[in-house]
Amino acid sequence: MSPDEVEDKEEESNIMVWLTGSALLAAMIGIFIYVPTERTEGVIQRIMYFHIPCAWLSFFAFFVVFICSILFLWKKDREWDIYAHASAEIGVVFCSLVLITGPIWARPIWGAWWVWDARLTSTLILWIIYVSYLMLRAQSDAGSMRARYAAVLGIVGFLDIPLIHFSVLWWRAFHPQPKVITSEGIGKGMDPSMLATLGLSLCAFTLLYFLLMGERVRQEQLKDEIDRLKREKLYSS
Amino acid sequence: MDNMGFLFAANAFVWGGIIYYVYTLKQRNRALEKDLDLLKETLSKEG
């Protein structure tokens, strides 16, 4: 990469940091100042503005793993493998936050930290699948058979996401049914300020995903460059 | 103002988690950049 290209990349990264930071700040103002307190649940309902964006981000990250894993198995191009690995790590971080914020929200509302409800259980299974994916990746070298096994796991793991989505509709569940996207439309029955705040929070978390992806992909590229130079050094000596 | 502690805890976990992840990501990238520079320097000296 030429020095000009490096400078351009740094400038792009700085713009992204500022954009994401501003969006997150605006979302926080929306959550704690702008949005009204919900009538039945009270102040605790504000957790929704973190909980849903964390869930969205993790599902989106695992969707990227699914697509990139298919492309890696098809094209055998290491770039797709890098994107899948990076996205899986981010997905696991945010899925962990979903599994932490959910029980904190549930405790005062349901009177229990955890229930073996279909949605909660299928989300826990999703988390376990992608933690296993990362454990498998931690032992694998680039381009090895294990990278292919990880890609298969990344594809199979994603099949749990439709199950998570429909679980509250198919089975009797503690977890509330979808309120944002329903058969009547988007945000019907929701206060417009609540919908706007949730939308803003979702946008901010999506920007955060792209920012984290940029950093995580760069990490894998640096590792590859180091491996390449080490091999070069080994052959030259 | 009931349940304020729960809201604070959830908020703290989300921000704490994100900040910690960004910090470790930056640390790992910095260490790799250092390794790469060292390796390049060694190779240019040898070559």
XYZ file of C-alpha atoms in Angstrom:
284
model
C 0.000 0.000 0.000
C 1.415 3.412 -0.967
C 1.738 6.221 1.663
C -1.100 8.128 -0.093
C -3.391 5.109 0.145
C -2.527 4.664 3.840
C -3.353 8.349 4.463
C -6.689 8.026 2.622
C -7.574 4.922 4.646
C -6.749 6.710 7.916
C -8.898 9.681 6.880
C -11.810 7.362 6.030
C -11.389 5.608 9.381
C -11.409 8.953 11.254
C -14.613 10.028 9.476
C -16.210 6.690 10.420
C -15.146 7.089 14.077
C -16.692 10.576 14.261
C -19.857 9.494 12.469
C -20.359 6.467 14.725
C -19.509 8.434 17.877
C -22.014 11.179 16.967
C -24.736 8.639 16.141
C -24.193 6.804 19.461
C -24.267 10.095 21.372
C -27.498 11.132 19.619
C -28.992 7.710 20.449
C -28.043 8.127 24.133
C -29.694 11.575 24.212
C -32.779 10.007 22.639
C -32.862 7.104 25.125
C -32.300 9.081 28.329
C -33.739 12.534 27.556
C -36.056 12.562 24.535
C -38.102 9.363 24.721
C -41.042 9.226 27.212
C -41.163 6.604 29.974
C -43.324 3.629 29.060
C -46.593 3.402 31.030
C -46.650 -0.237 32.217
C -42.963 -1.193 32.612
C -41.620 2.211 33.610
C -37.995 3.260 33.308
C -36.690 -0.324 32.876
C -38.279 -0.451 29.393
C -35.473 1.865 28.192
C -33.258 -1.258 28.113
C -35.120 -2.078 24.888
C -33.133 0.637 23.074
C -29.888 -1.307 23.791
C -31.266 -4.837 23.822
C -32.885 -4.790 20.351
C -29.904 -3.046 18.602
C -27.490 -5.565 20.205
C -29.695 -8.418 18.947
C -29.954 -6.825 15.497
C -26.185 -6.316 15.315
C -25.436 -9.920 16.323
C -27.974 -11.340 13.819
C -26.574 -9.098 11.078
C -23.015 -10.161 11.969
C -23.988 -13.858 11.797
C -25.739 -13.218 8.477
C -22.427 -11.813 7.161
C -20.690 -14.980 8.490
C -23.283 -17.087 6.632
C -22.801 -15.246 3.292
C -18.989 -15.015 3.570
C -18.699 -18.701 4.563
C -20.676 -19.731 1.468
C -18.459 -17.494 -0.689
C -15.313 -18.910 0.961
C -16.362 -22.525 0.292
C -17.284 -21.612 -3.275
C -14.399 -19.308 -4.300
C -11.703 -20.605 -1.882
C -10.621 -16.995 -1.423
C -8.990 -16.186 1.963
C -10.578 -12.673 1.928
C -14.066 -14.186 2.510
C -12.677 -16.313 5.320
C -11.252 -13.164 6.963
C -14.625 -11.371 6.763
C -16.468 -14.406 8.183
C -14.032 -14.777 11.093
C -14.101 -11.035 11.910
C -17.894 -10.864 11.762
C -18.324 -13.975 13.955
C -16.246 -12.409 16.735
C -18.295 -9.186 16.661
C -21.501 -11.246 16.564
C -20.471 -13.205 19.667
C -19.622 -9.985 21.569
C -23.066 -8.507 20.875
C -24.923 -11.797 21.363
C -23.273 -11.941 24.816
C -24.617 -8.428 25.510
C -28.110 -9.602 24.463
C -27.845 -12.516 26.905
C -26.758 -10.117 29.674
C -29.221 -7.250 29.095
C -32.165 -9.649 28.574
C -32.045 -11.165 32.101
C -31.475 -7.694 33.626
C -34.679 -6.561 31.915
C -36.522 -9.801 32.769
C -35.771 -9.795 36.530
C -38.079 -6.891 37.528
C -40.704 -7.668 34.857
C -41.004 -11.480 35.001
C -39.620 -11.921 38.515
C -36.898 -14.272 37.218
C -33.485 -13.769 35.657
C -33.930 -16.624 33.208
C -36.680 -18.951 31.979
C -36.184 -21.849 29.557
C -38.423 -20.163 27.053
C -38.096 -20.988 23.308
C -36.592 -17.630 22.342
C -34.146 -17.415 25.233
C -33.020 -21.010 24.779
C -32.567 -20.705 20.995
C -30.566 -17.486 21.504
C -28.335 -19.271 24.026
C -27.851 -22.097 21.483
C -26.887 -19.509 18.831
C -24.282 -18.050 21.200
C -22.866 -21.534 21.954
C -22.648 -22.364 18.211
C -20.641 -19.232 17.392
C -18.424 -19.521 20.488
C -17.612 -23.042 19.208
C -16.926 -21.494 15.798
C -14.407 -19.095 17.372
C -12.806 -21.913 19.388
C -12.406 -23.912 16.179
C -10.921 -20.862 14.434
C -8.476 -20.308 17.283
C -6.892 -23.671 16.457
C -6.987 -23.395 12.680
C -4.395 -22.117 10.228
C -5.476 -20.092 7.223
C -6.522 -22.251 4.300
C -6.527 -25.482 6.312
C -9.344 -28.028 6.518
C -10.389 -26.532 9.856
C -11.147 -23.200 8.134
C -13.549 -25.146 5.915
C -15.148 -26.903 8.909
C -15.560 -23.477 10.536
C -17.258 -22.191 7.361
C -19.707 -25.120 7.471
C -20.408 -24.391 11.155
C -20.902 -20.707 10.296
C -23.531 -21.640 7.697
C -25.343 -24.229 9.837
C -25.321 -21.907 12.875
C -27.192 -19.210 10.978
C -30.174 -21.557 10.526
C -30.938 -20.979 14.222
C -31.792 -17.299 13.562
C -35.157 -17.878 11.783
C -35.985 -20.269 14.635
C -35.244 -17.486 17.168
C -37.446 -15.051 15.228
C -40.445 -17.353 14.849
C -40.126 -19.084 18.253
C -42.429 -16.553 19.973
C -45.071 -17.075 17.273
C -44.855 -20.882 17.067
C -44.684 -21.702 20.782
C -46.138 -20.238 23.946
C -43.349 -18.018 25.253
C -42.518 -15.637 28.091
C -40.698 -13.363 25.675
C -42.996 -10.690 24.194
C -44.146 -11.048 20.586
C -42.632 -8.730 17.933
C -43.842 -5.156 18.448
C -41.730 -3.225 15.943
C -42.313 -5.254 12.785
C -45.782 -6.804 12.861
C -48.281 -7.988 10.246
C -49.919 -4.536 10.522
C -46.724 -2.734 9.511
C -43.606 -1.185 11.046
C -44.034 0.392 14.480
C -47.844 0.340 14.460
C -49.121 1.079 17.966
C -45.753 2.480 19.062
C -45.234 6.087 20.066
C -43.481 7.907 17.145
C -40.747 9.197 19.506
C -40.062 5.620 20.693
C -39.892 4.376 17.121
C -37.551 7.246 16.141
C -35.241 6.575 19.111
C -35.141 2.860 18.384
C -34.420 3.611 14.697
C -31.605 5.974 15.663
C -30.134 3.407 18.054
C -30.312 0.710 15.354
C -28.503 3.013 12.871
C -25.811 3.874 15.458
C -25.169 0.199 16.257
C -25.040 -0.661 12.535
C -22.367 2.017 12.039
C -20.522 0.586 15.048
C -20.552 -2.841 13.366
C -18.862 -1.456 10.234
C -16.293 0.416 12.331
C -15.438 -2.723 14.346
C -15.351 -4.827 11.170
C -12.782 -2.460 9.636
C -10.495 -2.858 12.676
C -10.989 -6.630 12.986
C -10.400 -7.276 9.265
C -7.232 -5.178 9.447
C -6.034 -7.412 12.302
C -6.403 -10.568 10.182
C -4.679 -8.852 7.237
C -1.755 -7.865 9.480
C -1.464 -11.486 10.697
C -1.402 -12.720 7.093
C 1.276 -10.160 6.158
C 3.424 -11.253 9.148
C 3.035 -14.937 8.167
C 3.996 -14.117 4.579
C 7.144 -12.234 5.651
C 8.100 -15.001 8.103
C 7.848 -17.567 5.306
C 9.902 -15.274 3.044
C 12.549 -14.980 5.787
C 12.582 -18.750 6.290
C 13.094 -19.471 2.571
C 15.750 -16.779 2.148
C 17.876 -18.081 5.067
C -37.894 5.802 39.557
C -38.111 2.076 40.442
C -35.677 -0.277 38.714
C -33.164 2.499 38.036
C -30.402 0.149 39.266
C -31.340 -2.467 36.650
C -31.291 0.164 33.889
C -27.916 1.419 35.110
C -26.522 -2.147 35.218
C -27.689 -2.938 31.664
C -26.268 0.355 30.385
C -22.962 -0.253 32.187
C -22.644 -3.788 30.756
C -23.320 -2.607 27.184
C -20.883 0.319 27.286
C -18.316 -1.527 29.384
C -18.434 -4.457 26.955
C -18.107 -2.281 23.866
C -15.277 -0.154 25.319
C -13.381 -3.247 26.516
C -13.735 -4.929 23.105
C -12.555 -1.795 21.235
C -9.609 -1.498 23.668
C -8.489 -5.123 23.158
C -8.931 -4.763 19.385
C -6.709 -1.657 19.349
C -4.110 -3.345 21.599
C -3.945 -6.433 19.367
C -3.616 -4.296 16.219
C -0.870 -2.182 17.805
C 1.099 -5.304 18.822
C 0.762 -6.763 15.311
C 1.877 -3.488 13.689
C 4.940 -3.482 15.945
C 5.754 -7.097 14.975
C 5.324 -6.286 11.310
C 7.636 -3.253 11.472
C 10.272 -5.299 13.322
C 10.065 -8.089 10.772
C 10.352 -5.664 7.859
C 13.380 -4.026 9.485
C 15.073 -7.417 10.021
C 14.379 -8.461 6.422
C 15.702 -5.191 4.968
C 18.886 -5.511 7.075
C 19.417 -9.096 5.905
C 18.501 -8.451 2.297
